[in-house]
XYZ file of C-alpha atoms in Angstrom:
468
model
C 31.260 3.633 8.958
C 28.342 1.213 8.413
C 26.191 4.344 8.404
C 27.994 6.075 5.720
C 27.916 2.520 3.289
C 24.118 2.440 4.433
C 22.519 5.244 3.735
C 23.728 4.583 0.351
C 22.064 1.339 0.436
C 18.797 2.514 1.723
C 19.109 5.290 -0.881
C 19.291 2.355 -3.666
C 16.038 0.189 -2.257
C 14.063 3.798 -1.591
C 14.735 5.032 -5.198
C 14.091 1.227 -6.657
C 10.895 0.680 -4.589
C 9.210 3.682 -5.926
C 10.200 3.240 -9.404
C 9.049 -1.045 -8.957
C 5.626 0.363 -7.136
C 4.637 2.789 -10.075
C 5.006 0.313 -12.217
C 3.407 -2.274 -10.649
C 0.002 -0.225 -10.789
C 0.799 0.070 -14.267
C 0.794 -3.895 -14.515
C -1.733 -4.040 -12.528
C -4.249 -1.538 -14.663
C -2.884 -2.994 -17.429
C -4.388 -6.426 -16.056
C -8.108 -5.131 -15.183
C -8.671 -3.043 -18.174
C -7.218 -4.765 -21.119
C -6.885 -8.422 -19.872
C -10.082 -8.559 -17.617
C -12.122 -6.174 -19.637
C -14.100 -6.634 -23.131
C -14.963 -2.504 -23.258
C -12.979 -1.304 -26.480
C -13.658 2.054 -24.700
C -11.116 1.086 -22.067
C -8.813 -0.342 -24.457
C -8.224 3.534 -25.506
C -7.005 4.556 -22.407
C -3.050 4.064 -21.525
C -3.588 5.444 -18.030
C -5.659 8.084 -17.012
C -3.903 11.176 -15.202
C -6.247 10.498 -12.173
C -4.167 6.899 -12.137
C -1.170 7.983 -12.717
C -1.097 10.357 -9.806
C -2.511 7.625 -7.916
C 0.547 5.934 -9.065
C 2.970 8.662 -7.908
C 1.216 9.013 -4.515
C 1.207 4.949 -3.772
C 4.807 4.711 -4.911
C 5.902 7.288 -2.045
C 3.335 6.097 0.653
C 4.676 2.835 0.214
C 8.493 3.801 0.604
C 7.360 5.807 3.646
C 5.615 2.630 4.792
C 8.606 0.466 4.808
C 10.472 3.370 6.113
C 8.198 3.515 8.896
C 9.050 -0.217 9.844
C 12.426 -0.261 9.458
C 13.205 -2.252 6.242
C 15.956 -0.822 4.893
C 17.915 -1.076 8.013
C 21.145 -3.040 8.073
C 19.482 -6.680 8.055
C 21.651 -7.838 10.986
C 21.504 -11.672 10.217
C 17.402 -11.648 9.440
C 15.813 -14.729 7.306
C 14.998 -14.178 4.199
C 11.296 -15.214 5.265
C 11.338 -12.177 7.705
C 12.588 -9.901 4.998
C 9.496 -11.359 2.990
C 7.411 -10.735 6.087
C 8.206 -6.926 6.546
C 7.438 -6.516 2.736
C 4.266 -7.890 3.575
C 3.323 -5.854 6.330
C 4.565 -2.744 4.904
C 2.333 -3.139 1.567
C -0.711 -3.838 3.852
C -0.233 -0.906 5.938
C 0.198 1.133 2.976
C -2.888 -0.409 1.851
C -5.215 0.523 4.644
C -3.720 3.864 4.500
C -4.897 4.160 0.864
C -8.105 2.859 0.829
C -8.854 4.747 4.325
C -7.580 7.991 2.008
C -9.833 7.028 -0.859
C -12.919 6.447 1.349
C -12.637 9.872 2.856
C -11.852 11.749 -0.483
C -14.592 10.771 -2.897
C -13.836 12.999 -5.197
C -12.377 10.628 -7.495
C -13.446 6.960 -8.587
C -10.905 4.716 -8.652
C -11.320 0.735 -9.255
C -10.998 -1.018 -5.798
C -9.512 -4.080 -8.046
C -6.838 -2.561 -9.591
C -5.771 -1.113 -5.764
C -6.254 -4.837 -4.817
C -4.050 -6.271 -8.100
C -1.646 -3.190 -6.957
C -1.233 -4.987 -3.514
C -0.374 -8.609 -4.833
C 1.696 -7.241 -7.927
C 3.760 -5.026 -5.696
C 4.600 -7.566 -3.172
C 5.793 -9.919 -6.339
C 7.462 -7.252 -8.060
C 9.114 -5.954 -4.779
C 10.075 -9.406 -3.357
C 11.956 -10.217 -6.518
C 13.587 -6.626 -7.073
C 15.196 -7.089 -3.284
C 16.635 -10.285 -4.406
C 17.836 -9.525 -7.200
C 19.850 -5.813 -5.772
C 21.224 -8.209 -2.938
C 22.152 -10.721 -5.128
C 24.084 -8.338 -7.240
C 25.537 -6.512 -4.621
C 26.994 -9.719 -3.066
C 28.402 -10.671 -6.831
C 30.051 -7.376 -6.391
C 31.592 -7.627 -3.309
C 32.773 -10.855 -3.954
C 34.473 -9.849 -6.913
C 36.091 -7.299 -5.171
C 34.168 -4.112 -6.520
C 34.174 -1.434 -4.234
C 35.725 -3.067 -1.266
C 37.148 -1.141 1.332
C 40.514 -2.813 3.323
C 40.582 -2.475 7.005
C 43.368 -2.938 9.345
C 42.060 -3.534 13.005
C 44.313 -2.252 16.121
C 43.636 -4.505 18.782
C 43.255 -8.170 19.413
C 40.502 -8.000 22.855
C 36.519 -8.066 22.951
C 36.316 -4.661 21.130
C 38.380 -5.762 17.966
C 36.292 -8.967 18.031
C 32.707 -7.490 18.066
C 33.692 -5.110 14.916
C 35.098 -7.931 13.515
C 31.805 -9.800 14.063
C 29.595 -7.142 13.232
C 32.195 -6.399 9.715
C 31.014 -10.156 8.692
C 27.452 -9.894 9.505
C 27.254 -7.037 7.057
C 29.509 -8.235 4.387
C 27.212 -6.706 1.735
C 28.533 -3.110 2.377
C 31.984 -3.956 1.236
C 34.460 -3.733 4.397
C 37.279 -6.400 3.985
C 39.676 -6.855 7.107
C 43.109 -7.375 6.255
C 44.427 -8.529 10.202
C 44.867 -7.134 13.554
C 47.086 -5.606 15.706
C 47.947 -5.717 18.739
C 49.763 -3.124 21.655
C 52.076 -3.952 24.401
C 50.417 -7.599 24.912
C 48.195 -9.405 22.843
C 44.855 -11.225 23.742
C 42.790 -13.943 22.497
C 40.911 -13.518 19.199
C 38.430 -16.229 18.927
C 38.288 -15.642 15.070
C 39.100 -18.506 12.336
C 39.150 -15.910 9.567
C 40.877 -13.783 11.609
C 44.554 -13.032 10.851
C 47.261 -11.275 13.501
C 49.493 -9.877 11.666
C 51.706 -8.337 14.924
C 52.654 -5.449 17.089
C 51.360 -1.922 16.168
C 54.863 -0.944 15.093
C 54.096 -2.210 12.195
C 51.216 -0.385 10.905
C 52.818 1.869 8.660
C 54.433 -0.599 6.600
C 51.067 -2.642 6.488
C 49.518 0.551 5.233
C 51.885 0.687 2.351
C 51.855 -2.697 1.436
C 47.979 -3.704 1.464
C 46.652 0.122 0.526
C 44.534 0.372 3.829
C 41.469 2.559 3.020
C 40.663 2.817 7.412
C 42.188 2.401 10.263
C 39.900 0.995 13.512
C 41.429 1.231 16.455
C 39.789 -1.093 19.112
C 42.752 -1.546 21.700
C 41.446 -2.744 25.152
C 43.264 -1.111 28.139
C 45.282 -4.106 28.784
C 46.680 -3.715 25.303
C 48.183 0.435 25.996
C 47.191 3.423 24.675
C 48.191 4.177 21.227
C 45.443 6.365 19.973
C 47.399 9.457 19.432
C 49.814 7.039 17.210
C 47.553 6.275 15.551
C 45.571 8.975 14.340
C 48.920 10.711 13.658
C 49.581 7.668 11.559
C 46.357 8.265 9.427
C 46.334 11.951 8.906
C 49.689 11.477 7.696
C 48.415 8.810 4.868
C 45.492 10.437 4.536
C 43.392 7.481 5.577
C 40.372 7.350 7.908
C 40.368 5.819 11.456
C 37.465 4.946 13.325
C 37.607 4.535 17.115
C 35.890 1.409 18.310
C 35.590 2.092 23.052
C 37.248 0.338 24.695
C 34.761 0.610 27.634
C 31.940 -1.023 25.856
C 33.176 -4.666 27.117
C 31.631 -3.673 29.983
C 28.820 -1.790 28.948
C 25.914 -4.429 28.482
C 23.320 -2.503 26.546
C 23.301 -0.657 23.413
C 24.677 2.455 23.765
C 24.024 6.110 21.037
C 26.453 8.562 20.666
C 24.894 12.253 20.460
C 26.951 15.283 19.606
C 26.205 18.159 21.779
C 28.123 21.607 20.409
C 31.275 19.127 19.014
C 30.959 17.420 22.102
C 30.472 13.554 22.105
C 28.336 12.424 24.545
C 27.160 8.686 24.804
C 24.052 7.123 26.518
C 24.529 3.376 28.218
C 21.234 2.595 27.351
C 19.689 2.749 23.677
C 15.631 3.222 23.757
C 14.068 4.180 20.663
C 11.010 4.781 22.600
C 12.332 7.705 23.815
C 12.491 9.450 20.632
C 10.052 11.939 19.777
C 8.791 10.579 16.593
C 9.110 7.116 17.436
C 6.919 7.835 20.261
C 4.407 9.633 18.426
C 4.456 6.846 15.656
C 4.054 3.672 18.878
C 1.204 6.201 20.305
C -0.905 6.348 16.783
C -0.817 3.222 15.913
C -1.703 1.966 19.894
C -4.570 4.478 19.409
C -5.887 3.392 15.927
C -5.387 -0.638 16.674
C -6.894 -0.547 19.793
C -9.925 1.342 18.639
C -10.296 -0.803 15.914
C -10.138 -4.018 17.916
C -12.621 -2.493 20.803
C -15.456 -1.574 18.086
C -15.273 -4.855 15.935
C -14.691 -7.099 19.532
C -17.066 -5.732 21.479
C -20.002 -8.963 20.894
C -17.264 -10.948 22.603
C -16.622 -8.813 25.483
C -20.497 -9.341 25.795
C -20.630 -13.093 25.214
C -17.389 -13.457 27.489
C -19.407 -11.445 30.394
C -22.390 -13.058 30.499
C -20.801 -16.261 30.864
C -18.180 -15.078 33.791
C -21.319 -13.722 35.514
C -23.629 -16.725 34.774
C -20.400 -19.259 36.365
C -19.412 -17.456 39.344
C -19.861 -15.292 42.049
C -18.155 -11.927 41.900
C -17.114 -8.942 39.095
C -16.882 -9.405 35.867
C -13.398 -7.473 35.556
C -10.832 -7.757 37.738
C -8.718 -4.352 38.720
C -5.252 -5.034 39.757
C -2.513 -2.386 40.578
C 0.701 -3.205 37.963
C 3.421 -0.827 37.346
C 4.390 0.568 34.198
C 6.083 3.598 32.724
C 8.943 5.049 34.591
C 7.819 2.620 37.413
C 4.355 4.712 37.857
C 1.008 2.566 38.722
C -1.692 2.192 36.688
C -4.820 -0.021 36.874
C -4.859 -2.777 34.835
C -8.591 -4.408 33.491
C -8.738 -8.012 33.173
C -11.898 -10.364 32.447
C -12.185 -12.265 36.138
C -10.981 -15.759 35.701
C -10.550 -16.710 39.838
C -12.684 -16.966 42.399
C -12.823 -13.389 44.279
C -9.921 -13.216 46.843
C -8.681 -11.481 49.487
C -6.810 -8.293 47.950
C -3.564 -9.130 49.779
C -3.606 -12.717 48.574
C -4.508 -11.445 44.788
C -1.553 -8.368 44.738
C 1.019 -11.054 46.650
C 0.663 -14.477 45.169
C 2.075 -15.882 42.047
C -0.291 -17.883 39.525
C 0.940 -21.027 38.778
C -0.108 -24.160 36.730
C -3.189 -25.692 37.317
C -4.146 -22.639 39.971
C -7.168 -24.142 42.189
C -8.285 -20.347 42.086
C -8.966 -20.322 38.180
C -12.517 -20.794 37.441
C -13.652 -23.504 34.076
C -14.418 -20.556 32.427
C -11.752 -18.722 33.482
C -9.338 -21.451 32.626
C -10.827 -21.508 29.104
C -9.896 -17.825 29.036
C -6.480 -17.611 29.855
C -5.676 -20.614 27.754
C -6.705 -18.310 25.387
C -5.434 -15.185 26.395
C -9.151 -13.653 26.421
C -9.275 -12.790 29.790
C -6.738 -10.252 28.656
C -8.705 -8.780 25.972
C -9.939 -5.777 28.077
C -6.520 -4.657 28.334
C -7.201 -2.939 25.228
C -9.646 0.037 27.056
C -5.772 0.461 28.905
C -4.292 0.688 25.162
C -7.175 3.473 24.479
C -6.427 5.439 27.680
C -2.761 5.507 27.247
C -1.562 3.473 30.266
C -0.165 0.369 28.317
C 0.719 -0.284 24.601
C -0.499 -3.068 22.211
C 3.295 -4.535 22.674
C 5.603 -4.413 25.280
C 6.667 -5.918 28.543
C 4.124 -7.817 30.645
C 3.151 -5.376 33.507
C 3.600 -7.058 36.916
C 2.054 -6.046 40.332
C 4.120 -3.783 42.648
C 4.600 -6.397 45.521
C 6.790 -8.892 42.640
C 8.495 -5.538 40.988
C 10.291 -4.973 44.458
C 10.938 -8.707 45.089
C 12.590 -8.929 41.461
C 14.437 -6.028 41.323
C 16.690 -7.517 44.234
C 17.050 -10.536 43.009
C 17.028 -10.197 39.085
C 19.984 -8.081 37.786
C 18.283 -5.139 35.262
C 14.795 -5.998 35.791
C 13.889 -2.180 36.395
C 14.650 -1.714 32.806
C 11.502 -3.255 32.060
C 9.588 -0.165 32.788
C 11.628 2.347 29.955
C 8.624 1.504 28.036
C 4.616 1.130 28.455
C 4.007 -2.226 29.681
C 1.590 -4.193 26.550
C -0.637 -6.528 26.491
C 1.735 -8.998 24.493
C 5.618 -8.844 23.939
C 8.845 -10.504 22.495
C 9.058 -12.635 26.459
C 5.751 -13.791 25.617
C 5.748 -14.870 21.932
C 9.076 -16.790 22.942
C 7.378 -18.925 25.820
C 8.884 -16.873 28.699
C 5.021 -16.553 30.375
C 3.616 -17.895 33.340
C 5.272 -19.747 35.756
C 8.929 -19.528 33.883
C 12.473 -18.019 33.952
C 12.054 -14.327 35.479
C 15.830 -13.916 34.197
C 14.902 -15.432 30.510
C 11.950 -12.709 30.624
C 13.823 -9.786 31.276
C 16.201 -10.915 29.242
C 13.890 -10.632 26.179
C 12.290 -7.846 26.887
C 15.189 -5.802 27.314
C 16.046 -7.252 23.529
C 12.648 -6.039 22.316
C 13.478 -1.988 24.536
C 16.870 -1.490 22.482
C 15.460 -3.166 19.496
C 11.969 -1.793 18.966
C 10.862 -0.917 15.250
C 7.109 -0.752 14.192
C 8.368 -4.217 11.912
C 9.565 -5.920 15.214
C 5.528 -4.639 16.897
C 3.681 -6.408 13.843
C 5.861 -9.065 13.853
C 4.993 -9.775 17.952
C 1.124 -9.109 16.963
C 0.919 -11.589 14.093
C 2.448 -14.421 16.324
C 0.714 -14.072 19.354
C -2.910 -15.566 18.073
C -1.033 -18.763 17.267
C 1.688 -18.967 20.268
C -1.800 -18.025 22.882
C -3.127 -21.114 21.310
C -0.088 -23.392 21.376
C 2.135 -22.205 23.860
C 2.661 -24.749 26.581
C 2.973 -21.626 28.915
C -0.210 -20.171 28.574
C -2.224 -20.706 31.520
């Protein structure tokens, strides 16, 4: 039901995006050739046609860019400073993608400045235009415009999370009139929340209120009316929506797939899995990593020479971690111990202050440098820029007796960073409080939610109490 009330809503920021981008390069032109500019040949120029397909191309590559990232999705309780931040990132990755395309096809000259005005306009023009549709649409609903009344069948866990998830996304209009509840009825932690009585009574409710959908979300405890009720809607015509029961007890997200008119639904949500958003995780692994590597590599340098210089052994150190579906790989780290036994090194945890860690390599994992070669793993394919922290195969069979879920980790490449680490769950800390978060990033994960993790890690690698 949210999906049919948001699709609408991403159809209103897509088509308002594009319209606020083309004319943003036509503010911004404006600004370099008749404000910045003394040439009266320039001043007899409204916009070339070279520009204004320019126009039409950045107004689509930058509605693909915040598609990419996952803007438009329901905004389930962000800030309005991480709303600001995915506008950001999308109009700089739609930046690089158009200045990349304009180095490569010369065949036109376009003025870097106006591309660069373009970037700063946009995000202005954009920021405000978002602001502005939410601000209406909330005017709207709470005027009443366009509101759809809901009754709710059940008073247990199920009828609570809709209820929950009904007020987190108040902008799409769904207003619930009360609950009801079956043969016994449960606890509804809900001060809005209004129990109105048994189901018997959701006919005459129907009448009297003009219900526009039924959701049934009776628990088991709470009997089986579902045939009721459905016979109840198709006779007024309304819609009903049926909310599991079993997902009380199902802890992750779960899909539902349709498979020749038969529902099928998975436990476990991983957009990873999905063809395109794995092709879309791969390219950009591929292109940052290759970036970093080529404009990085005078560190690696300086950082060997002084490992080498200050102690006896490698430079990098090679250490079995599991990743993937629970295969090995071999991870590359800059050396920051003194060379060890390789039973001690694959079977001992690091802690604070480790007498093992080198000066230089204590520098470096204060840091986070010593994980810096990571990045050749990135290249090759065995880990991803973000992601769970790969951990050697002696500590993945300890944990996964002791820590409920902790396999889960590996649905995904293991990264060099990840939502565990940018929250302080590093080091010597909470193995529970670490799964727990990266399962959150698994069943979240959104190109946004990577270059969110990327930006933050400099400064939490810096400041993080953790990070040793």
């Amino acid at each position: 039901m949210l999906k049919e009330r948001s699709q609408s809503f991403k159809a209103l920021f897509v088509l308002s995006d594009f319209f606020v981008v083309v004319l943003s390069f036509g503010i911004s032109y404006y600004i370099r050739y008749y404000l910045l500019s003394d040439s009266d040949f320039q001043r007899q120029v409204i916009l070339p046609v070279n520009y204004f397909y320019l126009a039409i191309v950045l107004g689509i590559s930058q509605t693909l860019s915040f598609l990419s990232i996952d803007l438009y999705h329901p905004r389930r309780g962000l800030s309005v400073l991480e709303e600001l931040f995915g506008i950001f990132s999308g109009i700089i990755i739609n930046l690089i993608i158009i200045l990349a395309l304009l180095f490569f096809f010369r065949g036109e000259s376009f003025s870097r400045l106006v591309i660069l005005l373009f970037a700063g306009v946009s995000f202005l023009a954009i920021c405000l235009t978002h602001a502005v549709i939410r601000n209406i649409l909330w005017v709207l609903r709470k005027k009443g415009y366009n509101l759809r009344s809901v009754i709710v069948l059940g008073t247990g866990k199920a009828a609570l999370g809709f209820a929950n998830a009904i007020q987190k996304h108040s902008i799409y209009g769904y207003s619930i009139r009360g609950f009801l509840y079956g043969k016994k009825k449960l606890d509804l932690p809900l001060q809005t929340s209004s129990v109105l009585g048994e189901i018997e009574k959701l006919e005459s409710i129907i009448k009297e209120q003009k219900i526009d959908l039924i959701v049934y979300a009776l628990s088991h405890e709470e009997g089986d009316y579902l045939k009721e009720s459905i016979d109840v809607a198709d006779f007024f015509g309304i819609d009903i929506k049926v909310v599991p029961s079993y997902q009380e007890f199902i802890t992750a997200k779960g899909r539902v797939e349709v498979l020749d008119g038969i529902p099928i639904i998975s436990i476990r949500n991983i957009p990873l899995r999905l063809g395109y958003n794995r092709l879309v995780k791969r390219a950009f692994d591929l292109c940052f990593s290759s970036v970093f590597l080529l404009f990085f590599f005078p560190f690696f340098i300086v950082i060997a020479l002084l490992i080498k210089f200050t102690s006896r052994g490698p430079i990098f150190h090679k250490q079995e971690r599991v990743g993937l579906d629970n295969k090995s790989f071999w991870m590359l780290k800059f050396r920051t111990m003194v060379v060890q036994e390789k039973q001690e090194s694959a079977t001992k945890w690091t802690t604070k202050d480790d007498p093992r860690v080198t000066k230089i390599g204590g520098i470096l994992r204060k840091l986070s440098l010593d994980e810096l070669p990571q990045f050749f793993n990135v290249f090759l394919g065995d880990m991803s820029v973000v992601g769970p922290r790969p951990e050697r195969p002696f500590f993945v069979e300890k944990f996964q007796s002791l820590h409920e879920h902790y396999m889960r980790r590996h649905a995904v490449k293991a990264g060099i960073t990840g939502w565990a680490q940018i929250n302080g769950w590093r080091g010597d800390t909470s193995i529970e409080k670490r799964v727990e978060a990266d399962i959150f990033y698994i069943e979240n994960w959104s190109l946004f939610l990577d270059l969110k993790i990327i930006f933050l890690t400099p400064w939490k690698a810096l400041f993080d109490r953790n990070a040793y």
